[in-house]
mmCIF file of C-alpha atoms and ligand atoms in Angstrom:
data_model
loop_
_atom_site.group_PDB
_atom_site.id
_atom_site.type_symbol
_atom_site.label_atom_id
_atom_site.label_comp_id
_atom_site.label_asym_id
_atom_site.label_seq_id
_atom_site.Cartn_x
_atom_site.Cartn_y
_atom_site.Cartn_z
ATOM 1 C CA MET A 1 0.143 -0.083 -0.121
ATOM 2 C CA GLU A 2 1.171 3.419 -0.934
ATOM 3 C CA ILE A 3 2.547 5.506 2.211
ATOM 4 C CA THR A 4 1.600 9.226 1.430
ATOM 5 C CA PRO A 5 4.165 11.901 1.643
ATOM 6 C CA GLU A 6 2.126 13.423 4.551
ATOM 7 C CA LYS A 7 2.424 10.085 6.433
ATOM 8 C CA GLN A 8 6.142 9.898 5.779
ATOM 9 C CA ARG A 9 6.752 13.230 7.085
ATOM 10 C CA GLU A 10 4.766 12.372 10.075
ATOM 11 C CA MET A 11 6.982 9.343 10.505
ATOM 12 C CA LEU A 12 10.226 11.420 10.297
ATOM 13 C CA ARG A 13 8.760 13.832 12.908
ATOM 14 C CA LEU A 14 8.283 11.159 15.238
ATOM 15 C CA MET A 15 11.757 9.564 14.473
ATOM 16 C CA GLN A 16 13.289 12.908 15.093
ATOM 17 C CA THR A 17 11.132 13.305 18.372
ATOM 18 C CA ILE A 18 12.575 10.149 19.765
ATOM 19 C CA ARG A 19 16.058 11.218 18.768
ATOM 20 C CA ARG A 20 15.859 14.920 20.256
ATOM 21 C CA PHE A 21 14.075 13.718 23.401
ATOM 22 C CA GLU A 22 16.884 11.216 24.130
ATOM 23 C CA GLU A 23 19.900 13.371 23.490
ATOM 24 C CA ARG A 24 18.375 15.873 25.862
ATOM 25 C CA ALA A 25 17.616 12.889 28.268
ATOM 26 C CA SER A 26 21.171 11.725 27.898
ATOM 27 C CA ASP A 27 22.800 15.404 28.625
ATOM 28 C CA ASP A 28 20.437 15.922 31.569
ATOM 29 C CA TYR A 29 21.379 12.374 32.956
ATOM 30 C CA VAL A 30 24.980 13.110 32.599
ATOM 31 C CA ALA A 31 24.443 16.340 34.164
ATOM 32 C CA GLY A 32 22.887 14.717 37.315
ATOM 33 C CA ASP A 33 19.482 15.990 36.653
ATOM 34 C CA ILE A 34 18.036 12.517 35.928
ATOM 35 C CA HIS A 35 18.807 9.604 38.244
ATOM 36 C CA GLY A 36 18.568 5.878 37.874
ATOM 37 C CA VAL A 37 19.500 4.594 34.318
ATOM 38 C CA VAL A 38 18.902 5.817 30.735
ATOM 39 C CA HIS A 39 19.054 3.573 27.564
ATOM 40 C CA CYS A 40 18.849 5.395 24.422
ATOM 41 C CA TYR A 41 17.090 3.914 21.211
ATOM 42 C CA ILE A 42 18.921 6.439 18.976
ATOM 43 C CA GLY A 43 19.735 4.559 15.813
ATOM 44 C CA GLU A 44 16.542 2.007 16.339
ATOM 45 C CA GLU A 45 13.677 4.840 15.620
ATOM 46 C CA ALA A 46 12.630 3.238 12.424
ATOM 47 C CA VAL A 47 11.556 0.064 14.186
ATOM 48 C CA ALA A 48 9.280 1.625 16.699
ATOM 49 C CA VAL A 49 7.808 4.096 14.280
ATOM 50 C CA GLY A 50 7.568 1.833 11.068
ATOM 51 C CA VAL A 51 5.408 -0.587 13.496
ATOM 52 C CA CYS A 52 3.524 1.695 15.527
ATOM 53 C CA SER A 53 2.346 3.690 12.402
ATOM 54 C CA ALA A 54 0.801 0.338 11.403
ATOM 55 C CA LEU A 55 -1.430 0.231 14.363
ATOM 56 C CA GLU A 56 -4.609 1.786 15.886
ATOM 57 C CA ARG A 57 -4.754 3.723 19.131
ATOM 58 C CA GLU A 58 -6.602 0.988 20.817
ATOM 59 C CA ASP A 59 -3.834 -1.917 19.872
ATOM 60 C CA ARG A 60 -1.561 -2.477 22.442
ATOM 61 C CA ILE A 61 2.133 -2.509 22.542
ATOM 62 C CA ILE A 62 4.783 -3.384 25.114
ATOM 63 C CA SER A 63 8.357 -2.297 25.480
ATOM 64 C CA THR A 64 11.744 -2.894 27.015
ATOM 65 C CA HIS A 65 14.436 -1.127 29.304
ATOM 66 C CA ARG A 66 15.045 0.821 25.893
ATOM 67 C CA GLY A 67 11.414 2.089 25.816
ATOM 68 C CA HIS A 68 11.560 5.764 25.024
ATOM 69 C CA GLY A 69 10.934 5.337 21.311
ATOM 70 C CA HIS A 70 8.104 2.965 21.609
ATOM 71 C CA CYS A 71 6.357 5.317 23.876
ATOM 72 C CA VAL A 72 6.781 8.483 21.510
ATOM 73 C CA ALA A 73 5.907 6.405 18.621
ATOM 74 C CA LYS A 74 2.602 5.135 20.222
ATOM 75 C CA GLY A 75 1.559 8.736 20.954
ATOM 76 C CA ALA A 76 2.868 9.397 24.628
ATOM 77 C CA ASP A 77 3.104 12.765 25.942
ATOM 78 C CA LEU A 78 6.524 14.186 26.005
ATOM 79 C CA ASN A 79 6.092 16.205 29.017
ATOM 80 C CA ARG A 80 4.764 13.397 31.321
ATOM 81 C CA MET A 81 7.681 11.056 29.876
ATOM 82 C CA MET A 82 10.309 13.846 30.742
ATOM 83 C CA ALA A 83 8.780 14.321 34.282
ATOM 84 C CA GLU A 84 8.853 10.698 34.711
ATOM 85 C CA LEU A 85 12.584 10.531 34.049
ATOM 86 C CA TYR A 86 13.005 13.718 36.226
ATOM 87 C CA GLY A 87 11.221 11.767 38.914
ATOM 88 C CA ARG A 88 8.516 14.238 39.226
ATOM 89 C CA GLU A 89 5.025 13.607 40.418
ATOM 90 C CA THR A 90 3.442 14.740 37.032
ATOM 91 C CA GLY A 91 5.124 11.757 35.296
ATOM 92 C CA TYR A 92 3.576 8.692 33.713
ATOM 93 C CA CYS A 93 4.254 6.699 37.240
ATOM 94 C CA LYS A 94 3.907 9.856 39.542
ATOM 95 C CA GLY A 95 7.808 9.907 39.335
ATOM 96 C CA LYS A 96 8.414 6.722 41.126
ATOM 97 C CA GLY A 97 9.380 4.437 37.963
ATOM 98 C CA GLY A 98 11.875 6.602 35.929
ATOM 99 C CA SER A 99 13.115 5.688 32.232
ATOM 100 C CA MET A 100 12.329 2.106 32.229
ATOM 101 C CA HIS A 101 8.767 1.802 33.627
ATOM 102 C CA ILE A 102 6.755 4.295 31.448
ATOM 103 C CA ALA A 103 3.218 3.363 30.675
ATOM 104 C CA ASP A 104 -0.133 4.689 29.116
ATOM 105 C CA PHE A 105 -2.854 2.561 28.751
ATOM 106 C CA ASN A 106 -5.022 5.011 27.199
ATOM 107 C CA ILE A 107 -2.833 4.769 24.165
ATOM 108 C CA GLY A 108 -2.162 1.102 24.365
ATOM 109 C CA MET A 109 1.172 1.424 25.730
ATOM 110 C CA LEU A 110 1.128 -1.422 28.405
ATOM 111 C CA GLY A 111 4.902 -0.502 29.758
ATOM 112 C CA ALA A 112 8.367 -0.332 29.280
ATOM 113 C CA ASN A 113 10.004 -3.266 31.249
ATOM 114 C CA GLY A 114 13.140 -3.492 33.142
ATOM 115 C CA ILE A 115 13.182 -7.498 32.923
ATOM 116 C CA VAL A 116 14.629 -8.614 29.815
ATOM 117 C CA CYS A 117 12.119 -10.607 28.040
ATOM 118 C CA GLY A 118 9.515 -9.499 30.698
ATOM 119 C CA GLY A 119 7.293 -8.334 28.110
ATOM 120 C CA LEU A 120 6.819 -11.499 25.887
ATOM 121 C CA SER A 121 4.381 -13.097 28.522
ATOM 122 C CA ILE A 122 2.446 -10.089 29.220
ATOM 123 C CA ILE A 123 1.887 -9.332 25.608
ATOM 124 C CA THR A 124 0.736 -12.839 24.764
ATOM 125 C CA GLY A 125 -1.860 -12.220 27.483
ATOM 126 C CA ALA A 126 -2.778 -8.972 25.696
ATOM 127 C CA GLY A 127 -3.213 -10.954 22.496
ATOM 128 C CA LEU A 128 -5.386 -13.286 24.418
ATOM 129 C CA ALA A 129 -7.571 -10.510 25.470
ATOM 130 C CA ALA A 130 -7.949 -8.915 22.196
ATOM 131 C CA GLN A 131 -8.876 -12.311 20.829
ATOM 132 C CA MET A 132 -11.534 -12.866 23.444
ATOM 133 C CA GLU A 133 -12.725 -9.172 22.987
ATOM 134 C CA GLY A 134 -13.298 -9.904 19.337
ATOM 135 C CA LYS A 135 -12.944 -6.457 17.760
ATOM 136 C CA GLY A 136 -9.994 -7.255 15.576
ATOM 137 C CA GLY A 137 -7.267 -5.584 18.121
ATOM 138 C CA VAL A 138 -3.554 -6.642 17.701
ATOM 139 C CA ALA A 139 -0.851 -6.787 20.471
ATOM 140 C CA VAL A 140 2.840 -6.119 19.648
ATOM 141 C CA CYS A 141 5.852 -6.967 21.436
ATOM 142 C CA PHE A 142 9.327 -4.959 21.089
ATOM 143 C CA PHE A 143 12.367 -7.137 22.281
ATOM 144 C CA GLY A 144 16.054 -7.438 21.743
ATOM 145 C CA ASP A 145 18.262 -10.183 20.287
ATOM 146 C CA GLY A 146 19.262 -10.908 23.908
ATOM 147 C CA ALA A 147 15.800 -11.627 24.991
ATOM 148 C CA SER A 148 15.126 -13.937 22.118
ATOM 149 C CA SER A 149 17.288 -16.496 23.766
ATOM 150 C CA ALA A 150 15.232 -16.497 26.945
ATOM 151 C CA GLY A 151 12.653 -19.070 27.861
ATOM 152 C CA PRO A 152 9.602 -16.787 27.940
ATOM 153 C CA PHE A 153 10.103 -15.990 24.284
ATOM 154 C CA HIS A 154 9.660 -19.801 23.429
ATOM 155 C CA GLU A 155 6.850 -20.057 25.559
ATOM 156 C CA ALA A 156 5.067 -17.206 24.151
ATOM 157 C CA MET A 157 5.650 -18.178 20.493
ATOM 158 C CA ASN A 158 4.244 -21.542 21.135
ATOM 159 C CA ILE A 159 0.819 -20.552 22.941
ATOM 160 C CA ALA A 160 0.444 -17.581 20.591
ATOM 161 C CA ALA A 161 1.082 -19.762 17.553
ATOM 162 C CA ASN A 162 -1.347 -22.563 18.924
ATOM 163 C CA TRP A 163 -4.051 -20.442 19.678
ATOM 164 C CA LYS A 164 -3.575 -17.973 16.611
ATOM 165 C CA LEU A 165 -3.443 -14.963 18.720
ATOM 166 C CA PRO A 166 -3.178 -11.637 16.890
ATOM 167 C CA VAL A 167 0.253 -10.956 18.181
ATOM 168 C CA LEU A 168 3.580 -9.172 16.484
ATOM 169 C CA TYR A 169 6.663 -10.187 18.012
ATOM 170 C CA VAL A 170 9.181 -7.747 16.950
ATOM 171 C CA VAL A 171 12.609 -8.692 17.571
ATOM 172 C CA GLU A 172 15.049 -5.619 17.228
ATOM 173 C CA ASN A 173 18.378 -7.109 16.320
ATOM 174 C CA ASN A 174 20.836 -4.519 17.057
ATOM 175 C CA LEU A 175 23.444 -7.227 17.135
ATOM 176 C CA TRP A 176 24.547 -6.788 20.756
ATOM 177 C CA ALA A 177 23.038 -7.549 24.221
ATOM 178 C CA MET A 178 25.078 -5.437 26.553
ATOM 179 C CA ASP A 179 28.670 -6.561 25.615
ATOM 180 C CA THR A 180 27.453 -10.023 24.375
ATOM 181 C CA SER A 181 27.398 -10.282 20.514
ATOM 182 C CA ALA A 182 24.409 -11.943 19.030
ATOM 183 C CA ALA A 183 27.047 -13.812 16.837
ATOM 184 C CA GLU A 184 28.451 -15.453 19.715
ATOM 185 C CA ALA A 185 25.160 -15.874 22.002
ATOM 186 C CA VAL A 186 22.190 -16.655 19.607
ATOM 187 C CA SER A 187 22.260 -20.083 18.108
ATOM 188 C CA VAL A 188 20.972 -18.960 14.626
ATOM 189 C CA ALA A 189 22.162 -16.015 11.901
ATOM 190 C CA ASP A 190 18.474 -14.760 11.736
ATOM 191 C CA ILE A 191 16.383 -15.030 14.736
ATOM 192 C CA ALA A 192 13.344 -14.889 12.301
ATOM 193 C CA THR A 193 14.153 -18.410 11.105
ATOM 194 C CA ARG A 194 13.107 -19.471 14.816
ATOM 195 C CA ALA A 195 9.453 -18.949 13.759
ATOM 196 C CA ALA A 196 9.552 -22.055 11.606
ATOM 197 C CA GLY A 197 9.751 -23.949 14.911
ATOM 198 C CA TYR A 198 6.307 -22.843 15.705
ATOM 199 C CA GLY A 199 4.745 -22.898 12.471
ATOM 200 C CA ILE A 200 4.338 -19.144 11.878
ATOM 201 C CA PRO A 201 5.673 -16.836 9.527
ATOM 202 C CA GLY A 202 9.163 -15.177 10.317
ATOM 203 C CA VAL A 203 10.088 -12.194 8.645
ATOM 204 C CA ILE A 204 13.212 -10.219 8.002
ATOM 205 C CA VAL A 205 13.414 -6.459 7.324
ATOM 206 C CA ASP A 206 15.994 -3.846 7.147
ATOM 207 C CA GLY A 207 15.103 -2.250 10.584
ATOM 208 C CA ASN A 208 16.809 1.067 9.494
ATOM 209 C CA ASP A 209 14.155 1.427 6.620
ATOM 210 C CA VAL A 210 11.050 2.756 8.182
ATOM 211 C CA LEU A 211 8.960 2.553 5.177
ATOM 212 C CA GLU A 212 9.953 -1.358 4.541
ATOM 213 C CA VAL A 213 9.408 -2.002 8.545
ATOM 214 C CA HIS A 214 5.739 -0.121 7.952
ATOM 215 C CA ARG A 215 5.038 -2.568 5.191
ATOM 216 C CA VAL A 216 5.976 -5.946 6.692
ATOM 217 C CA ALA A 217 4.304 -4.545 9.819
ATOM 218 C CA SER A 218 1.138 -3.717 8.025
ATOM 219 C CA GLU A 219 1.022 -7.240 6.493
ATOM 220 C CA ALA A 220 1.610 -8.933 9.643
ATOM 221 C CA VAL A 221 -1.075 -6.594 11.341
ATOM 222 C CA ALA A 222 -3.585 -7.575 8.504
ATOM 223 C CA ARG A 223 -3.094 -11.164 9.061
ATOM 224 C CA ALA A 224 -3.442 -10.835 12.941
ATOM 225 C CA ARG A 225 -6.692 -9.007 12.685
ATOM 226 C CA ALA A 226 -7.864 -11.693 9.976
ATOM 227 C CA GLY A 227 -7.554 -14.285 12.815
ATOM 228 C CA GLU A 228 -4.539 -15.875 11.006
ATOM 229 C CA GLY A 229 -2.151 -15.651 14.158
ATOM 230 C CA PRO A 230 1.149 -14.210 15.031
ATOM 231 C CA THR A 231 4.137 -13.105 12.769
ATOM 232 C CA LEU A 232 7.887 -12.830 14.139
ATOM 233 C CA ILE A 233 9.516 -9.932 12.659
ATOM 234 C CA GLU A 234 13.406 -9.521 12.842
ATOM 235 C CA CYS A 235 14.297 -5.814 12.381
ATOM 236 C CA LYS A 236 18.067 -5.668 11.786
ATOM 237 C CA THR A 237 19.250 -2.549 13.401
ATOM 238 C CA TYR A 238 22.003 -1.016 15.470
ATOM 239 C CA ARG A 239 21.959 1.288 18.381
ATOM 240 C CA HIS A 240 24.347 4.380 18.039
ATOM 241 C CA ARG A 241 25.079 4.639 21.739
ATOM 242 C CA ARG A 242 26.435 2.546 24.282
ATOM 243 C CA HIS A 243 24.224 0.200 26.129
ATOM 244 C CA THR A 244 23.277 2.974 28.641
ATOM 245 C CA GLU A 245 24.364 6.344 29.158
ATOM 246 C CA ARG A 246 26.340 5.901 32.112
ATOM 247 C CA PRO A 247 29.628 7.672 31.576
ATOM 248 C CA THR A 248 31.534 4.437 32.869
ATOM 249 C CA GLN A 249 29.393 2.352 30.480
ATOM 250 C CA SER A 250 31.556 -0.200 28.609
ATOM 251 C CA ASP A 251 31.414 -1.040 24.844
ATOM 252 C CA ALA A 252 32.808 -3.919 23.309
ATOM 253 C CA ARG A 253 31.547 -3.215 19.880
ATOM 254 C CA PRO A 254 34.241 -2.843 17.163
ATOM 255 C CA PRO A 255 34.721 0.948 16.168
ATOM 256 C CA GLU A 256 34.567 -0.162 12.422
ATOM 257 C CA GLU A 257 31.022 -1.808 13.110
ATOM 258 C CA ILE A 258 29.957 1.191 14.623
ATOM 259 C CA ALA A 259 30.903 3.450 11.856
ATOM 260 C CA ALA A 260 29.454 1.199 9.287
ATOM 261 C CA TRP A 261 26.377 1.366 10.979
ATOM 262 C CA MET A 262 26.064 5.252 11.413
ATOM 263 C CA LYS A 263 26.120 5.615 7.563
ATOM 264 C CA LYS A 264 22.717 3.735 7.623
ATOM 265 C CA ASP A 265 21.155 6.268 9.964
ATOM 266 C CA PRO A 266 17.342 5.661 9.517
ATOM 267 C CA ILE A 267 16.681 9.399 9.957
ATOM 268 C CA ASP A 268 19.082 10.514 7.307
ATOM 269 C CA ARG A 269 17.743 7.978 4.867
ATOM 270 C CA LEU A 270 14.173 9.032 5.063
ATOM 271 C CA VAL A 271 15.200 12.599 4.693
ATOM 272 C CA ALA A 272 17.151 11.554 1.698
ATOM 273 C CA HIS A 273 14.292 9.596 0.274
ATOM 274 C CA LEU A 274 11.865 12.719 0.971
ATOM 275 C CA GLN A 275 14.183 15.107 -0.460
ATOM 276 C CA GLY A 276 14.791 12.744 -3.494
ATOM 277 C CA GLN A 277 10.994 12.962 -4.120
ATOM 278 C CA GLN A 278 10.568 16.546 -5.640
ATOM 279 C CA GLY A 279 8.782 18.779 -3.273
ATOM 280 C CA GLN A 280 8.319 16.386 -0.474
ATOM 281 C CA LEU A 281 10.653 18.266 1.678
ATOM 282 C CA ASN A 282 13.142 20.966 1.347
ATOM 283 C CA GLU A 283 15.916 22.110 3.612
ATOM 284 C CA ALA A 284 13.784 24.837 5.157
ATOM 285 C CA GLU A 285 10.813 22.444 6.015
ATOM 286 C CA TRP A 286 13.149 19.933 7.506
ATOM 287 C CA GLY A 287 14.879 22.898 9.570
ATOM 288 C CA ALA A 288 11.619 24.115 10.718
ATOM 289 C CA MET A 289 10.207 20.542 11.749
ATOM 290 C CA ASN A 290 13.523 20.062 13.703
ATOM 291 C CA ASP A 291 12.934 23.511 15.525
ATOM 292 C CA GLU A 292 9.522 22.693 16.447
ATOM 293 C CA ILE A 293 10.587 19.305 17.762
ATOM 294 C CA MET A 294 13.615 20.874 19.787
ATOM 295 C CA ASN A 295 10.885 23.531 21.257
ATOM 296 C CA GLU A 296 8.791 20.719 22.156
ATOM 297 C CA VAL A 297 11.597 18.842 24.128
ATOM 298 C CA GLU A 298 12.559 22.218 25.799
ATOM 299 C CA ARG A 299 8.993 22.586 27.106
ATOM 300 C CA ALA A 300 9.002 18.903 28.139
ATOM 301 C CA VAL A 301 12.163 19.618 30.336
ATOM 302 C CA GLU A 302 10.801 22.918 31.525
ATOM 303 C CA PHE A 303 7.565 21.012 32.731
ATOM 304 C CA ALA A 304 9.452 18.683 34.305
ATOM 305 C CA LYS A 305 11.927 20.941 36.217
ATOM 306 C CA ALA A 306 8.788 22.747 37.274
ATOM 307 C CA SER A 307 6.951 19.783 38.699
ATOM 308 C CA ALA A 308 7.141 18.533 42.491
ATOM 309 C CA PHE A 309 8.921 15.565 43.355
ATOM 310 C CA PRO A 310 6.601 12.897 44.996
ATOM 311 C CA LYS A 311 6.197 13.503 48.881
ATOM 312 C CA PRO A 312 7.339 10.844 51.090
ATOM 313 C CA GLU A 313 4.141 10.167 52.386
ATOM 314 C CA ALA A 314 2.836 8.881 49.135
ATOM 315 C CA ALA A 315 5.789 6.207 48.909
ATOM 316 C CA LEU A 316 3.297 3.468 49.411
ATOM 317 C CA ASP A 317 0.438 4.935 47.254
ATOM 318 C CA ASP A 318 -0.127 2.517 43.963
ATOM 319 C CA VAL A 319 1.821 -0.006 45.433
ATOM 320 C CA PHE A 320 -0.219 -3.537 44.582
ATOM 321 C CA ALA A 321 2.002 -6.091 46.411
ATOM 322 C CA ASP A 322 4.017 -6.187 49.678
HETATM 323 C C1 TPP B 1 16.141 -10.880 33.377
HETATM 324 C C2 TPP B 1 17.500 -10.274 33.262
HETATM 325 N N1 TPP B 1 18.507 -10.328 32.979
HETATM 326 C C3 TPP B 1 19.443 -9.298 32.824
HETATM 327 C C4 TPP B 1 19.218 -8.293 32.752
HETATM 328 C C5 TPP B 1 20.319 -7.276 32.464
HETATM 329 N N2 TPP B 1 20.260 -6.763 31.207
HETATM 330 C C6 TPP B 1 19.738 -5.491 31.277
HETATM 331 S S1 TPP B 1 19.708 -5.159 29.216
HETATM 332 C C7 TPP B 1 20.498 -6.493 29.060
HETATM 333 C C8 TPP B 1 20.605 -6.913 27.458
HETATM 334 C C9 TPP B 1 19.259 -7.172 26.651
HETATM 335 O O1 TPP B 1 19.762 -7.201 25.250
HETATM 336 P P1 TPP B 1 18.923 -7.170 24.213
HETATM 337 O O2 TPP B 1 17.596 -8.064 24.776
HETATM 338 O O3 TPP B 1 19.492 -7.482 22.965
HETATM 339 O O4 TPP B 1 18.179 -5.593 24.302
HETATM 340 P P2 TPP B 1 19.060 -4.387 23.692
HETATM 341 O O5 TPP B 1 19.435 -3.972 24.970
HETATM 342 O O6 TPP B 1 20.122 -4.717 22.853
HETATM 343 O O7 TPP B 1 17.990 -3.441 23.349
HETATM 344 C C10 TPP B 1 20.857 -7.451 30.115
HETATM 345 C C11 TPP B 1 21.655 -8.602 30.121
HETATM 346 C C12 TPP B 1 17.943 -7.760 33.127
HETATM 347 N N3 TPP B 1 17.703 -6.442 32.975
HETATM 348 N N4 TPP B 1 16.960 -8.734 33.076
#
């Protein structure tokens, strides 16, 4: 299906929003204004945006420790996101969750998750819920190559395949799980081939090509809505940054590998594509879009800084287990 220039520009805006939001979050984290830990999605924006732009607001997604991109792509509010990173009571979790625990059920964002592979079982349940609701909803799980070797991945794939649940399992294969390379730790060259073990389609896509990701995701969404069951989509991509933004964070990746992937930047590629199509995006429009995004991020930081920290007496509010 044709992706209109308007939709492509919207995808670009979302990808650039993720990037600028995270660049600022990283700076503020290093400056000591944000506590906990920040994992950046920079370099992988085409996956979240390509997939989420194939979804409806009611469709549900679940994310990982590297979750800001999925939140933005699904329509989360930047102010509340930044306030959460800043630990303020106006944040999505009233400032008690931080970067790895942003959720917004109103937009179908079931949450980021600090437990590697923690989202797989939850989203499979969400897929079952969507099937039982009978309204054609789908559920999408984003996870990493590292998570694809953990037990819940295989259990989830089996049950979703068996019950034909409307789920997209989207593995973001960025070649590394912290300092462990997928080449060493994953038993197959292409994680998508694991789908064959469960009798479902496995698709490999260039995860830095947002239009291709969108096309592949749209097909899987159509299958899911038609009751034909889950799809495993492997997006080949790369993170531009180290595993976390901690100044002391190690990085085992070869510099030449990083340099090669920087040349495949998903945002540069979409800009070049739009500029190549006469009149779809000129330099002034791209500059204006970027300025608007920078202002939006700045406003989110101001919102966060003007918000109060949660009160000590609220420490046990919203605690569901003890
Ligand atoms: C159950 C569990 N084990 C280990 C960790 C520590 N840990 C955090 S991120 C990470 C690597 C995850 O790699 P991957 O799934 O490929 O995602 P990526 O970081 O590459 O996006 C590990 C081992 C954790 N958070 N949870």
